[in-house]
CSV table of C-alpha atoms in Angstrom, one decimal:
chain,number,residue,atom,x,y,z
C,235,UNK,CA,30.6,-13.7,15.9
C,236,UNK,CA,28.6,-14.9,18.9
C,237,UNK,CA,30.0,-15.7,22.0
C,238,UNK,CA,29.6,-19.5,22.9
C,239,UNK,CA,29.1,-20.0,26.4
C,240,UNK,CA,29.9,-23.2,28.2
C,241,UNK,CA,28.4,-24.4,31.5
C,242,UNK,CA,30.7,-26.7,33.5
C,243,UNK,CA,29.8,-27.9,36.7
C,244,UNK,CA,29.2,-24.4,38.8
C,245,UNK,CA,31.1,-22.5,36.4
C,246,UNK,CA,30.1,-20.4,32.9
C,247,UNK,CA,33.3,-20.8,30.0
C,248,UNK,CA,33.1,-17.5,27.9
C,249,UNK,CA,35.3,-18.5,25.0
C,250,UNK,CA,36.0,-14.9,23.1
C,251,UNK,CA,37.0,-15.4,19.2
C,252,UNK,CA,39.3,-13.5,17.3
C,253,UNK,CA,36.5,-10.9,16.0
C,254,UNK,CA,34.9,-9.5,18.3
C,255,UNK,CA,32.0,-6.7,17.1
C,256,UNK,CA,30.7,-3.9,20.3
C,257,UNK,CA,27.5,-5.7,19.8
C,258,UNK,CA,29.0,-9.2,20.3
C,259,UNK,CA,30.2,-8.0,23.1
C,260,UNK,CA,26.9,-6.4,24.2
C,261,UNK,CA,25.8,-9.8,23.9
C,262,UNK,CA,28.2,-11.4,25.4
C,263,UNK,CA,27.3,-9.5,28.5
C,264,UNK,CA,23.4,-9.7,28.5
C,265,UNK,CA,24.1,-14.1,28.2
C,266,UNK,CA,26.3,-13.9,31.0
C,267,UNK,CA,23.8,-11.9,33.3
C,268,UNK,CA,21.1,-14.2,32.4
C,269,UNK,CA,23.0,-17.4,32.6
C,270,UNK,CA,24.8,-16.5,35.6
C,271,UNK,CA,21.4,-16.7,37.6
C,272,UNK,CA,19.7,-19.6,35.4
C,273,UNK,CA,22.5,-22.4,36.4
C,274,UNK,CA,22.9,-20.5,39.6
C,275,UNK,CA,26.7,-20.3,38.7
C,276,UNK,CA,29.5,-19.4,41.5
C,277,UNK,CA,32.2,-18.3,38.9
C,278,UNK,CA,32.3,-16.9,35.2
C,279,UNK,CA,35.8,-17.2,33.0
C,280,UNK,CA,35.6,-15.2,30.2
C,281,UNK,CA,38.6,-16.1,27.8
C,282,UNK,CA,40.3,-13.9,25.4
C,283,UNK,CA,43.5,-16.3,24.3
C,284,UNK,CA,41.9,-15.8,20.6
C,285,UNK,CA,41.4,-12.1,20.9
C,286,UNK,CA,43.8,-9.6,19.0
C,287,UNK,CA,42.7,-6.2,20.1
C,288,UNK,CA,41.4,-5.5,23.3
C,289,UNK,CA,40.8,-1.1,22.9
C,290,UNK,CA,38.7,0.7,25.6
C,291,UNK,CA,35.1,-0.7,24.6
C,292,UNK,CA,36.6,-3.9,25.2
C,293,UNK,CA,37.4,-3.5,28.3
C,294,UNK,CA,34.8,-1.7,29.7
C,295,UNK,CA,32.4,-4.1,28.9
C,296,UNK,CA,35.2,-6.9,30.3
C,297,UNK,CA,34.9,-4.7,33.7
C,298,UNK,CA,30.6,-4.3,33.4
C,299,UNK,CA,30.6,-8.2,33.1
C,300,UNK,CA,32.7,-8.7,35.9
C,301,UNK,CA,30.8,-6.1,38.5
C,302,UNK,CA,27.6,-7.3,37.2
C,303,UNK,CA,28.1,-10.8,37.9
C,304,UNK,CA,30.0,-10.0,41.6
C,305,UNK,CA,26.3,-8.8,42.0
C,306,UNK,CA,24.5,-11.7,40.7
C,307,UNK,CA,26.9,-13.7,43.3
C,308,UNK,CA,29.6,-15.0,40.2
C,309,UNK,CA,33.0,-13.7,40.4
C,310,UNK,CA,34.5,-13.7,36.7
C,311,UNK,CA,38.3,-14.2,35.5
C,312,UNK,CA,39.3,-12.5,32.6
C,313,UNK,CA,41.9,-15.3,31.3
C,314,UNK,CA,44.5,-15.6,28.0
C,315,UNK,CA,45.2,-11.6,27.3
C,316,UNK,CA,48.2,-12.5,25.0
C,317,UNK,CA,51.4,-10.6,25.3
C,318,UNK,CA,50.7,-7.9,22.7
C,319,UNK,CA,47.4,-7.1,23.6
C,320,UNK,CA,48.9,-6.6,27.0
C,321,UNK,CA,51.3,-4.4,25.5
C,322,UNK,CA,49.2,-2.4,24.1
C,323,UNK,CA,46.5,-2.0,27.0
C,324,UNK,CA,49.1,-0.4,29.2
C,325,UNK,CA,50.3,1.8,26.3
C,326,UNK,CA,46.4,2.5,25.8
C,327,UNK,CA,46.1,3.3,30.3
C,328,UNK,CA,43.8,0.0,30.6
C,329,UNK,CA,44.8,-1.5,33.7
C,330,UNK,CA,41.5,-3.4,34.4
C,331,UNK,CA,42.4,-2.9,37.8
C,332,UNK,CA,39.4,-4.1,39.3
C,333,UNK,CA,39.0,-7.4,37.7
C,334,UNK,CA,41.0,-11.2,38.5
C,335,UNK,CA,42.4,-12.1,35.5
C,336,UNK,CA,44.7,-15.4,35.3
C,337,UNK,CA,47.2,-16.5,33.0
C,338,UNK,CA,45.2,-19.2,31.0
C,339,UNK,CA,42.1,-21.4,31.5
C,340,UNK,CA,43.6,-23.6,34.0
C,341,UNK,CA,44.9,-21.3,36.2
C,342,UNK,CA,41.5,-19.2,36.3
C,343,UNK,CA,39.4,-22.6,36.9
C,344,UNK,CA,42.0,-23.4,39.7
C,345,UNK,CA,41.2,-20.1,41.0
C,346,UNK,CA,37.8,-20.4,41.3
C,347,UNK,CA,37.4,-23.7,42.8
C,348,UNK,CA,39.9,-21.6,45.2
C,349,UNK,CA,37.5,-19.2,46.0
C,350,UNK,CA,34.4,-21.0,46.0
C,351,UNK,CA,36.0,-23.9,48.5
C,352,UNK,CA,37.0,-20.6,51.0
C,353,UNK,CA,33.7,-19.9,51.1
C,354,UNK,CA,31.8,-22.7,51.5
C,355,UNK,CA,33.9,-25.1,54.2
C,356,UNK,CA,35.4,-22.4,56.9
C,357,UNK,CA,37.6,-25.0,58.4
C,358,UNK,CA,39.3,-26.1,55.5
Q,138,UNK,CA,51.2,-3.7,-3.1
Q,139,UNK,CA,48.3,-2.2,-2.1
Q,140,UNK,CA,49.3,1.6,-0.6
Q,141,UNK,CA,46.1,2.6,0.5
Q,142,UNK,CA,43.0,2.1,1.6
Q,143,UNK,CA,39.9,3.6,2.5
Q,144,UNK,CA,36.9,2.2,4.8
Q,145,UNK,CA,33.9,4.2,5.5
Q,146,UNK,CA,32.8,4.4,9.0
Q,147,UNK,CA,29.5,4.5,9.8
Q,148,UNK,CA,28.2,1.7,12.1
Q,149,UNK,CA,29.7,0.0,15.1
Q,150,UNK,CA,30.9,-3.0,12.9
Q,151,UNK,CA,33.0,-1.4,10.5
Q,152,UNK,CA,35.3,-0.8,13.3
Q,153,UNK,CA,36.7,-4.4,13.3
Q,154,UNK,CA,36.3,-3.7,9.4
Q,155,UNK,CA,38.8,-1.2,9.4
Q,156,UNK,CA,41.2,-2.4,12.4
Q,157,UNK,CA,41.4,-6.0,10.1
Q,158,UNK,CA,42.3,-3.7,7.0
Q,159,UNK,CA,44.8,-1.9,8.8
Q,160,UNK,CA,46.8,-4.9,10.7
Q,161,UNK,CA,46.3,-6.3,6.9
Q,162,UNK,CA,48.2,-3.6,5.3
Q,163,UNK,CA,50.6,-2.9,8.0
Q,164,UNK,CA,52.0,-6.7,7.3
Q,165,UNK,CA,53.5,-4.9,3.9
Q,166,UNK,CA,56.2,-3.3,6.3
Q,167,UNK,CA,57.4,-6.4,8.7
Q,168,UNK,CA,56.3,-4.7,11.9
Q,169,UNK,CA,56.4,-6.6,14.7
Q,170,UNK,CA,53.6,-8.3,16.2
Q,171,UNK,CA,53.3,-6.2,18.8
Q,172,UNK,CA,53.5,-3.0,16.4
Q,173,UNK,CA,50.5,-5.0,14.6
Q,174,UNK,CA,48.7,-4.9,17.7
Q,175,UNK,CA,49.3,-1.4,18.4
Q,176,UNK,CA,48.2,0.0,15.3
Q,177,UNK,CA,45.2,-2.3,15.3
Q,178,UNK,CA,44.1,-0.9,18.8
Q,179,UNK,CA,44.7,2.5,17.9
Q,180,UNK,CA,42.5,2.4,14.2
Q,181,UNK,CA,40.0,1.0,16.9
Q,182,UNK,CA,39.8,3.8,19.1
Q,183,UNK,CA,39.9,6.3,15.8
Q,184,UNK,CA,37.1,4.9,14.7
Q,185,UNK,CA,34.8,3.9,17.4
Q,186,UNK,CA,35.6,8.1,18.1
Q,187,UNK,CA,33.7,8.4,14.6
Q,188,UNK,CA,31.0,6.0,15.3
Q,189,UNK,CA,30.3,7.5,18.9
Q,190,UNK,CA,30.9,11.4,18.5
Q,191,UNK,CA,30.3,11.9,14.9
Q,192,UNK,CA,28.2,9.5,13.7
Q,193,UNK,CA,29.9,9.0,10.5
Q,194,UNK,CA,33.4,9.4,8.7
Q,195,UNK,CA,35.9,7.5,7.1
Q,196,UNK,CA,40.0,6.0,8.1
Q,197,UNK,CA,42.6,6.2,5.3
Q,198,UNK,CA,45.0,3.8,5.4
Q,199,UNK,CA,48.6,4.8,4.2
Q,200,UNK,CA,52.3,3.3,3.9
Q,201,UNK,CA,54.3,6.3,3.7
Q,202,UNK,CA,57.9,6.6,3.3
Q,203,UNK,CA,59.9,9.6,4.8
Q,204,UNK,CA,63.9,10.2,5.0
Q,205,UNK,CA,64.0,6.7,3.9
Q,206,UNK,CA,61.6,5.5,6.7
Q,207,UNK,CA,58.9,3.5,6.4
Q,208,UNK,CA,55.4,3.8,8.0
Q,209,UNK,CA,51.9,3.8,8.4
Q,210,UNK,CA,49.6,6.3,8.5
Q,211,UNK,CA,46.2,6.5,9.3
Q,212,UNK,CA,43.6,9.0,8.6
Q,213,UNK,CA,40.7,9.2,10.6
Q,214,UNK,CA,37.7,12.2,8.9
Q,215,UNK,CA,34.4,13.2,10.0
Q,216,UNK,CA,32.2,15.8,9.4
Q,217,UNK,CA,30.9,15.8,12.9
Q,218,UNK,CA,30.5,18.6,15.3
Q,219,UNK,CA,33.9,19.2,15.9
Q,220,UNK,CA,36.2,19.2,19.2
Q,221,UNK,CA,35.3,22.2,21.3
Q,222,UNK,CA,38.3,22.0,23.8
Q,223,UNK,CA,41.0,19.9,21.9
Q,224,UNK,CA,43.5,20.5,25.0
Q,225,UNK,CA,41.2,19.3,27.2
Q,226,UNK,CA,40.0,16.2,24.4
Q,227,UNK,CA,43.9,14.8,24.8
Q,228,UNK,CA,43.9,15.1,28.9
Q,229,UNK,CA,43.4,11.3,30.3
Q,230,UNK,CA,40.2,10.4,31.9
Q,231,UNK,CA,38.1,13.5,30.3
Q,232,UNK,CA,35.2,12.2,28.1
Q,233,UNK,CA,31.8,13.6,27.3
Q,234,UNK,CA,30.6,10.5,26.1
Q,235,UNK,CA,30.3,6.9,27.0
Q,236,UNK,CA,34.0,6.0,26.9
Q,237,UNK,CA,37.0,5.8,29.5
Q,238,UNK,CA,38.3,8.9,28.0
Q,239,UNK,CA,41.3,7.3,27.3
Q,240,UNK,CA,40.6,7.3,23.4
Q,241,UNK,CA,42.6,10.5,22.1
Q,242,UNK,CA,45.6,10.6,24.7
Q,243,UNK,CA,46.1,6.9,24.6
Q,244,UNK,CA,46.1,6.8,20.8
Q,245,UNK,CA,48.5,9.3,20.9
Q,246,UNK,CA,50.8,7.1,23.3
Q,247,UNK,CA,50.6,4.1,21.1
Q,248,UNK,CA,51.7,5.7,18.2
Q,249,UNK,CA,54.7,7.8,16.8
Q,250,UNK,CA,52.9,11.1,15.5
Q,251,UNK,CA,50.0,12.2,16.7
Q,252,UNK,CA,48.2,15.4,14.8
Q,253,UNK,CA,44.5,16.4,15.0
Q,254,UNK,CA,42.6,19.2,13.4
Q,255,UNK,CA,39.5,20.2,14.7
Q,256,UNK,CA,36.5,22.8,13.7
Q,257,UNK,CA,33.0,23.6,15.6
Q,258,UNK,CA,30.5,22.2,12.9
Q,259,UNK,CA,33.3,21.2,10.2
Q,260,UNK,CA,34.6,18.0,11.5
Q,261,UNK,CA,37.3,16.8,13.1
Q,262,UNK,CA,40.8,15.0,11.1
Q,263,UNK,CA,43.4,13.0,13.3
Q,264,UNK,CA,46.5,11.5,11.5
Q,265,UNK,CA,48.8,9.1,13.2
Q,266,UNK,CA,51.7,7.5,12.0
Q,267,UNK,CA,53.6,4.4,13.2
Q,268,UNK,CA,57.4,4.4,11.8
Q,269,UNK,CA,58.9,0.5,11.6
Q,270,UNK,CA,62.3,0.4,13.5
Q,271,UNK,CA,65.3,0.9,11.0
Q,272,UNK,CA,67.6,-1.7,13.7
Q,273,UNK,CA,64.7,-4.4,14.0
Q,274,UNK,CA,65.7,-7.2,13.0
């Protein structure tokens, strides 16, 4: 199933569903690398609360999106890996260490309004 | 009950496929959610393995019952090239494809057994088994 991509303000809302095919997530990628520069976007969350199994495909697109977009001048937060999936990423060795991730949507758009405040005002 | 079941694998999307049939069948046996998950991931990797290496195969699906345990097992069966160096196929971070190379070994730490047969132009056979804990309650 597609991924459908929400624009808010200066972010991009990825919101993952439960089934999840490579070439979704192929997809997934290529609409985020295009998107990113077409609303000129400052931050990407991609969310994965609905996802059940996150295996090393997953997550090496996951990372691709993220460094891609750190290029394109978006940083991206991987939010809502649910307990399990956790569980099994570790078990599996995928750390994603390289990539933010936050506990839930709120946290990750708190993050990047964060982020993107640090770097526009210096004296704030 | 359904005791088995068989999913060809032959393009990317009968991974999800056959990781849906196997979370499906493991439910039989009251594993936890987390167990779900586990097993799930790991028919994932087994089969993406097929789809990337051998271009073509099939998992098995089993519950299996042993000394009064119960399980799963999956089979995962190609006729592909074959594993040339299967010591160096279950090292961590070794992968002559596109992967992490974190398929074989980190299959084999999410489940309980881990077996693999392996022959230059034959194929290649992996069977893992998950055993349901006998205190879970």
């Amino acid at each position: 199933m597609k991924v459908p991509i929400l624009k808010q303000g200066d972010y991009l809302i990825a919101s993952v569903q439960s089934v999840l095919t490579d070439l979704d997530l192929k997809q997934l990628h290529d609409d985020l690398v295009e998107k990113v520069g077409r609303f000129r976007s400052r931050g990407v969350i991609v969310d994965v609360t609905a996802l059940d199994v996150m295996d090393s495909f997953a997550a090496r697109m996951l990372r691709t999106i993220a460094h891609i977009t750190k290029l394109r001048g978006a940083e991206t937060v991987v939010v809502g890996i649910q307990p399990d999936v956790a569980f099994s990423m570790v078990q599996l060795g995928l750390m994603l260490d390289d990539v933010t991730t936050a506990l839930d949507l709120e946290e990750g758009l708190a993050y990047l309004k964060q982020l993107v405040k640090g770097n526009s005002t210096k004296d704030d | 009950m359904i005791e088995k079941i068989i999913v060809n694998i032959g393009l990317e999307s009968d991974i999800v496929t056959a990781r849906q049939q196997g979370k499906k069948l493991a439910k039989h046996l009251d594993f936890s959610s987390s167990e779900l998950t586990t097993i799930a991931t790991a028919i994932s990797e087994l089969a993406r393995n097929i789809v990337d290496y051998a271009g073509g195969g099939e998992i098995i699906l089993k519950l299996i019952q042993q000394n009064g345990k119960q399980g799963i097992a999956i089979v995962a069966r190609d006729n592909g090239p074959g594993i040339k160096d299967l010591e160096l196929a279950m090292q961590d971070g070794y992968s002559t494809g596109k992967g992490l190379g974190l398929g074989l070994p980190g299959t084999k730490r999410l489940m309980d057994d881990f077996e693999i047969f392996s022959e230059i132009g034959k194929g290649t056979t992996i069977i893992v088994k998950k055993w349901r804990k006998q205190n879970a309650c």
